[in-house]
XYZ file of C-alpha atoms in Angstrom:
419
model
C -13.915 4.935 33.401
C -11.508 2.498 31.226
C -7.965 1.930 31.824
C -6.979 3.989 29.018
C -9.031 7.007 30.242
C -7.412 6.713 33.671
C -4.113 6.674 32.170
C -5.003 9.730 30.051
C -6.086 11.621 32.765
C -2.978 10.578 34.940
C -0.637 11.803 32.214
C -2.706 15.147 31.864
C -2.382 15.719 35.593
C 1.316 15.072 35.656
C 1.969 17.410 32.672
C -0.198 20.057 34.331
C 1.630 19.751 37.662
C 5.124 19.913 35.814
C 3.933 23.051 33.867
C 2.831 24.904 36.956
C 5.910 23.855 38.964
C 8.334 24.990 36.190
C 6.398 28.383 35.758
C 6.302 29.155 39.498
C 9.971 28.469 39.941
C 10.995 30.464 36.917
C 8.905 33.363 37.917
C 10.079 33.238 41.529
C 13.795 32.900 40.327
C 13.201 35.998 37.877
C 11.599 38.022 40.948
C 14.689 37.151 43.003
C 17.243 38.335 40.417
C 15.342 41.579 40.038
C 15.496 42.087 43.874
C 19.344 41.420 43.769
C 19.671 43.947 40.918
C 17.697 46.495 42.869
C 20.471 46.816 45.518
C 22.593 48.323 42.773
C 19.708 50.571 41.164
C 17.898 52.860 43.558
C 15.474 53.505 40.791
C 14.047 50.215 41.260
C 12.334 51.406 44.356
C 10.100 48.943 46.255
C 11.644 45.915 44.566
C 14.137 44.965 47.105
C 13.799 41.480 48.510
C 11.544 41.444 51.730
C 9.357 44.587 50.920
C 5.576 44.423 50.625
C 5.549 44.693 46.847
C 8.016 41.854 46.516
C 5.941 39.589 48.845
C 2.602 40.547 47.075
C 4.132 39.905 43.661
C 5.550 36.509 44.872
C 1.899 35.575 46.122
C 0.364 36.717 42.859
C 2.990 34.445 40.840
C 2.208 31.510 43.121
C -1.500 31.953 42.557
C -1.051 32.413 38.819
C 0.928 29.285 38.486
C -1.567 27.439 40.663
C -4.303 28.011 37.990
C -2.281 26.090 35.411
C -3.082 22.977 37.253
C -6.632 23.501 36.104
C -5.621 21.841 32.849
C -9.130 20.586 31.699
C -10.120 24.304 31.534
C -7.400 25.752 29.806
C -9.142 28.690 28.422
C -10.777 29.678 31.795
C -7.266 29.311 33.374
C -6.060 31.949 30.935
C -8.789 34.487 32.304
C -7.780 33.722 35.775
C -4.036 34.175 35.181
C -4.651 37.504 33.449
C -7.177 38.844 36.178
C -4.793 38.294 39.115
C -2.204 40.931 38.026
C -5.014 43.432 37.798
C -5.624 42.880 41.507
C -1.891 43.294 42.178
C -1.762 46.576 40.419
C -4.708 47.972 42.213
C -3.455 46.938 45.735
C 0.402 47.141 45.451
C 1.633 48.906 42.172
C 5.394 48.574 41.619
C 8.236 47.905 38.959
C 7.908 44.225 39.994
C 4.534 43.919 38.024
C 6.110 42.939 34.784
C 7.163 39.563 36.050
C 3.491 38.523 36.333
C 3.380 38.539 32.278
C 5.346 35.283 32.472
C 2.510 33.012 33.963
C 0.013 34.777 31.582
C 2.251 33.862 28.714
C 2.488 30.273 29.719
C -1.425 29.894 30.174
C -2.007 31.555 26.820
C 0.256 28.918 25.185
C -1.383 26.013 26.962
C -4.722 27.377 26.056
C -3.917 27.675 22.343
C -2.562 24.189 22.546
C -5.388 22.298 24.160
C -8.375 24.402 24.018
C -11.100 24.663 21.325
C -10.425 27.667 19.069
C -13.838 29.135 19.463
C -13.333 29.337 23.220
C -9.643 30.421 22.970
C -10.583 33.516 20.791
C -13.201 34.448 23.311
C -11.003 34.155 26.394
C -7.827 35.512 24.510
C -9.636 38.725 23.853
C -11.001 39.020 27.386
C -7.613 38.247 28.895
C -5.773 40.720 26.632
C -8.303 43.489 27.996
C -7.340 42.325 31.556
C -3.756 42.531 30.988
C -3.903 45.863 29.240
C -5.948 47.188 32.165
C -3.476 45.880 34.665
C -0.560 47.486 32.834
C -2.517 50.734 32.702
C -3.457 50.827 36.408
C 0.074 49.910 37.385
C 1.745 52.411 35.208
C -0.806 55.320 36.325
C -0.117 54.593 39.855
C 3.712 54.975 39.198
C 2.924 57.918 37.209
C 6.179 57.375 34.673
C 4.498 58.131 31.529
C 1.712 60.182 29.986
C -1.703 58.860 29.228
C -1.345 58.116 25.589
C 1.872 56.368 25.801
C 0.694 54.394 28.668
C -2.125 53.240 26.599
C -0.065 52.316 23.896
C 2.347 50.255 26.050
C -0.627 48.496 27.603
C -2.026 47.302 24.259
C 1.482 46.343 23.114
C 1.762 44.260 26.495
C -1.591 42.473 25.874
C -0.588 41.694 22.350
C 2.716 40.349 23.194
C 1.745 38.475 26.583
C -1.476 36.943 25.099
C -1.492 37.034 21.298
C 2.128 36.062 20.548
C 2.285 32.605 22.400
C -1.061 31.631 20.684
C 0.528 31.766 17.178
C 3.092 28.700 17.799
C 0.347 27.046 19.990
C -2.022 27.206 17.113
C 0.569 25.646 14.716
C 1.274 22.851 17.063
C -2.276 22.214 17.820
C -3.165 22.165 13.917
C -0.226 19.541 13.544
C -1.696 17.511 16.134
C -5.153 17.654 14.734
C -3.756 16.582 11.458
C -1.933 13.654 12.847
C -5.067 12.545 14.821
C -7.030 12.697 11.683
C -4.516 10.621 9.806
C -4.516 8.020 12.508
C -8.338 7.801 12.412
C -8.253 7.668 8.584
C -5.613 4.857 8.621
C -7.599 2.885 11.336
C -10.912 3.299 9.395
C -9.027 2.078 6.199
C -7.580 -0.823 8.204
C -11.142 -1.758 9.636
C -12.595 -1.546 6.274
C -9.922 -3.669 4.622
C -10.242 -6.179 7.455
C -13.884 -6.457 7.005
C -13.575 -6.825 3.046
C -10.992 -9.557 3.768
C -13.262 -11.244 6.330
C -16.324 -11.067 3.918
C -14.096 -12.494 1.043
C -12.801 -15.279 3.244
C -16.467 -16.145 4.351
C -17.628 -16.269 0.765
C -14.614 -18.436 -0.255
C -15.392 -20.923 2.737
C -19.165 -20.949 1.600
C -18.036 -21.749 -2.039
C -15.822 -24.451 -0.713
C -18.535 -25.826 1.593
C -20.960 -26.043 -1.486
C -18.395 -27.833 -3.544
C -17.528 -30.162 -0.822
C -21.169 -30.975 -0.493
C -21.359 -31.667 -4.157
C -18.717 -34.377 -3.886
C -19.623 -35.755 -0.631
C -23.268 -36.092 -1.744
C -22.063 -37.810 -4.987
C -20.149 -40.514 -3.031
C -22.577 -41.006 -0.157
C -25.405 -41.371 -2.709
C -23.401 -44.091 -4.396
C -22.916 -45.813 -1.074
C -26.525 -45.766 -0.346
C -27.278 -47.285 -3.697
C -24.739 -49.965 -3.240
C -25.984 -50.673 0.031
C -29.625 -51.018 -1.443
C -28.461 -53.365 -4.142
C -26.704 -55.679 -1.688
C -30.001 -55.773 0.414
C -31.823 -56.969 -2.708
C -29.209 -59.555 -4.099
C -28.214 -61.248 -0.888
C -31.304 -63.557 -0.889
C -29.506 -66.612 0.241
C -27.400 -64.568 3.054
C -28.295 -64.677 6.465
C -30.830 -62.458 7.954
C -28.055 -60.671 9.837
C -26.383 -59.765 6.776
C -29.483 -58.273 5.245
C -30.155 -56.333 8.377
C -26.578 -54.920 8.313
C -26.972 -53.987 4.795
C -30.209 -52.381 5.372
C -28.537 -50.392 8.505
C -25.740 -49.313 6.139
C -28.210 -47.971 3.873
C -30.099 -46.181 6.707
C -27.053 -44.690 8.285
C -25.765 -43.428 4.895
C -29.047 -41.680 4.158
C -28.848 -40.098 7.606
C -25.355 -38.902 6.951
C -26.146 -37.448 3.704
C -29.239 -35.543 5.074
C -27.112 -34.174 8.052
C -24.538 -33.003 5.673
C -27.102 -31.358 3.362
C -28.578 -29.568 6.369
C -25.181 -28.448 7.540
C -23.790 -27.215 4.377
C -27.223 -25.635 3.483
C -26.489 -23.195 6.408
C -23.281 -22.085 4.736
C -23.965 -22.084 0.939
C -25.263 -18.936 -0.807
C -28.973 -18.778 -1.375
C -29.736 -18.631 -5.134
C -26.287 -19.803 -6.285
C -26.361 -22.503 -9.154
C -24.601 -25.834 -8.576
C -21.820 -26.707 -10.890
C -20.633 -30.077 -11.791
C -17.688 -31.716 -9.841
C -14.426 -30.426 -11.039
C -11.397 -32.638 -11.561
C -8.125 -32.839 -13.312
C -9.870 -34.193 -16.399
C -11.794 -30.978 -16.546
C -8.726 -28.751 -16.916
C -8.571 -29.128 -20.718
C -12.168 -27.677 -21.019
C -11.066 -24.736 -18.580
C -8.039 -23.937 -20.635
C -10.051 -24.111 -23.998
C -12.591 -21.754 -22.438
C -9.846 -19.254 -21.581
C -8.458 -19.655 -25.199
C -11.876 -18.816 -26.568
C -11.656 -15.390 -24.893
C -8.334 -14.710 -26.715
C -6.000 -15.643 -23.972
C -2.782 -17.419 -24.938
C -2.701 -20.344 -22.648
C -0.353 -23.602 -23.051
C -0.846 -26.833 -21.212
C 1.881 -29.033 -20.208
C 1.347 -32.497 -18.557
C 4.457 -34.223 -17.164
C 3.682 -37.752 -16.362
C 5.633 -40.978 -16.398
C 3.049 -42.844 -18.158
C 2.684 -45.654 -15.596
C -0.527 -44.194 -14.041
C -3.268 -41.995 -15.057
C -2.851 -38.179 -14.092
C -4.232 -37.558 -10.474
C -4.153 -41.185 -9.318
C -4.338 -41.196 -5.490
C -5.292 -37.512 -5.292
C -8.845 -36.983 -3.522
C -11.800 -35.485 -5.418
C -11.259 -32.382 -2.986
C -7.592 -32.134 -3.911
C -8.537 -32.280 -7.438
C -11.082 -29.528 -6.964
C -8.518 -27.475 -5.322
C -6.134 -28.014 -8.224
C -8.965 -27.011 -10.828
C -9.764 -23.863 -8.773
C -6.078 -22.763 -8.546
C -5.751 -22.928 -12.241
C -8.917 -21.114 -12.844
C -8.126 -18.331 -10.338
C -4.558 -18.037 -11.769
C -5.895 -17.530 -15.274
C -8.401 -15.052 -14.086
C -5.653 -12.971 -12.299
C -3.534 -13.198 -15.339
C -6.155 -11.812 -17.761
C -6.683 -9.008 -15.104
C -3.209 -8.081 -14.243
C -1.255 -9.052 -17.303
C -3.726 -8.930 -20.352
C -2.524 -10.354 -23.527
C 0.589 -12.227 -21.786
C 1.068 -15.855 -22.586
C 0.436 -18.240 -19.683
C 1.656 -21.990 -19.142
C -0.242 -24.262 -17.162
C 1.931 -27.216 -15.967
C 0.641 -30.525 -14.174
C 3.504 -32.516 -12.811
C 2.413 -36.049 -11.929
C 5.748 -37.631 -11.830
C 6.211 -37.611 -8.178
C 4.592 -40.684 -6.582
C 3.556 -38.870 -3.345
C 2.635 -35.401 -4.558
C 0.824 -33.543 -7.362
C 2.350 -30.335 -8.425
C 0.820 -27.676 -10.542
C 2.172 -24.398 -11.751
C 0.684 -21.474 -13.625
C 3.128 -19.033 -14.960
C 2.458 -15.855 -16.972
C 4.736 -13.620 -18.635
C 4.835 -9.830 -18.046
C 2.066 -7.701 -19.775
C 3.190 -6.122 -23.132
C 3.978 -2.422 -23.550
C 0.463 -1.793 -24.855
C -1.296 -3.570 -22.287
C -3.539 -1.744 -19.798
C -3.338 -3.844 -16.546
C -6.302 -3.747 -14.116
C -5.763 -1.999 -10.847
C -3.974 -3.627 -7.959
C -5.969 -6.552 -6.563
C -6.986 -7.045 -3.092
C -5.233 -10.516 -2.665
C -8.414 -12.223 -1.994
C -7.678 -14.814 -4.681
C -4.395 -15.722 -3.214
C -6.039 -16.091 0.402
C -8.508 -18.413 -1.271
C -6.109 -20.580 -3.054
C -3.821 -20.876 0.060
C -6.868 -21.835 2.145
C -7.964 -24.610 -0.411
C -4.270 -26.116 -0.528
C -4.304 -25.971 3.419
C -7.745 -27.807 3.310
C -6.344 -30.801 1.618
C -2.973 -30.618 3.336
C -1.168 -29.239 0.558
C 1.003 -26.242 -0.093
C 0.502 -23.041 -2.090
C 2.983 -20.148 -2.903
C 3.080 -17.401 -5.376
C 5.353 -14.638 -6.274
C 6.985 -12.683 -9.227
C 9.429 -14.315 -11.578
C 12.815 -13.144 -12.600
C 11.350 -11.729 -15.974
C 8.666 -9.548 -14.143
C 6.000 -12.263 -14.623
C 4.128 -14.147 -11.826
C 3.814 -17.734 -11.026
C 1.482 -19.590 -8.778
C 2.450 -23.018 -7.468
C 0.469 -25.676 -5.661
C 1.371 -28.938 -4.296
C -1.137 -31.695 -3.380
C -0.385 -34.837 -1.529
C -1.966 -38.125 -2.532
C -4.047 -39.737 -0.219
C -2.375 -43.123 -0.208
C -0.192 -45.407 -2.542
C -2.816 -48.253 -2.871
C -4.132 -46.950 -6.260
C -0.645 -46.650 -7.721
C 0.661 -49.081 -10.148
C 3.157 -51.639 -8.730
C 6.876 -50.141 -8.767
C 5.768 -46.794 -9.380
C 7.036 -45.573 -6.087
């Protein structure tokens, strides 16, 4: 049994104890009040405190209330609580019999609140018959009314004591079931959303791993070729230099092979490799977007003292390219027809900044349904991978803006005096 199950069982037992205690105290208090009133009303014969009828009724009330402790079988509890008054009516009929209706009423409410409706209907019908029979037996022994009136009273007693509390109990139980169903639905939706986000992140990471493989493979292959050339050209060099160059080539090949095996486990089978994406390929991306009818403007802000993207790693340039690509895609989906502006700010000697801003959709546009946010997650992860920063949000004119900042690896490639 888990901790949660033990806690639920403990709460259920505490509730049952409180219900039984409250019921027996209320019933005995009512019985005591009736006994006090009987001192001034001789017509309530046998109802005085200390008489046999009073004690038998008190014992019956205690037993009826004790059945309420059996909370796990609330429908059976209702049947037991309804059967005990019949025994009392057969043994010691009196005017105190009416008090026994209180525990039955409580038991009916608890059964309707916690029991299955199929079982409640069956036990409620049986309990109603028992309550009516007990009332008829008690009334017949006192001989206060004729037979037909007594039967009518017995039926009304059963309807009021058993049927009436089932109405509010069924309403409360239905509300509980509705809230439980809503919680389960919300939990299922949350699990499904988390699974989709996890799947999207996994796919995005696999795509980044594939692109990282392309970049690393390109550079490592160059290292391997250069080392091979050095080994062939250093004829006059010492043998140690030649051996070192060969070792460099061997180690480069080993690293390249290990990297291919590792990334091969992550990349998608059947996906086609693409060329390495850099800032130089942004113009081609923007031209492709324009061919689809998109209105895209490109602005490059540079101080002219260095080439755009100088000092930005290949992976950083790839992150910048993918950010622009994803931003234009989102703009075409959520703000079709709205003009976009792609800005590359290369003036800061320590960081490269990119901004993609789109205006709000026009009145005739039909935006796509609300997205899942996976694109934002991917762009933020790409920025974090290269030590950069990504931010996105609405603009003051109801448009949207994505911003990415990518640090330069070092200043050794920058022109002198640019910092």
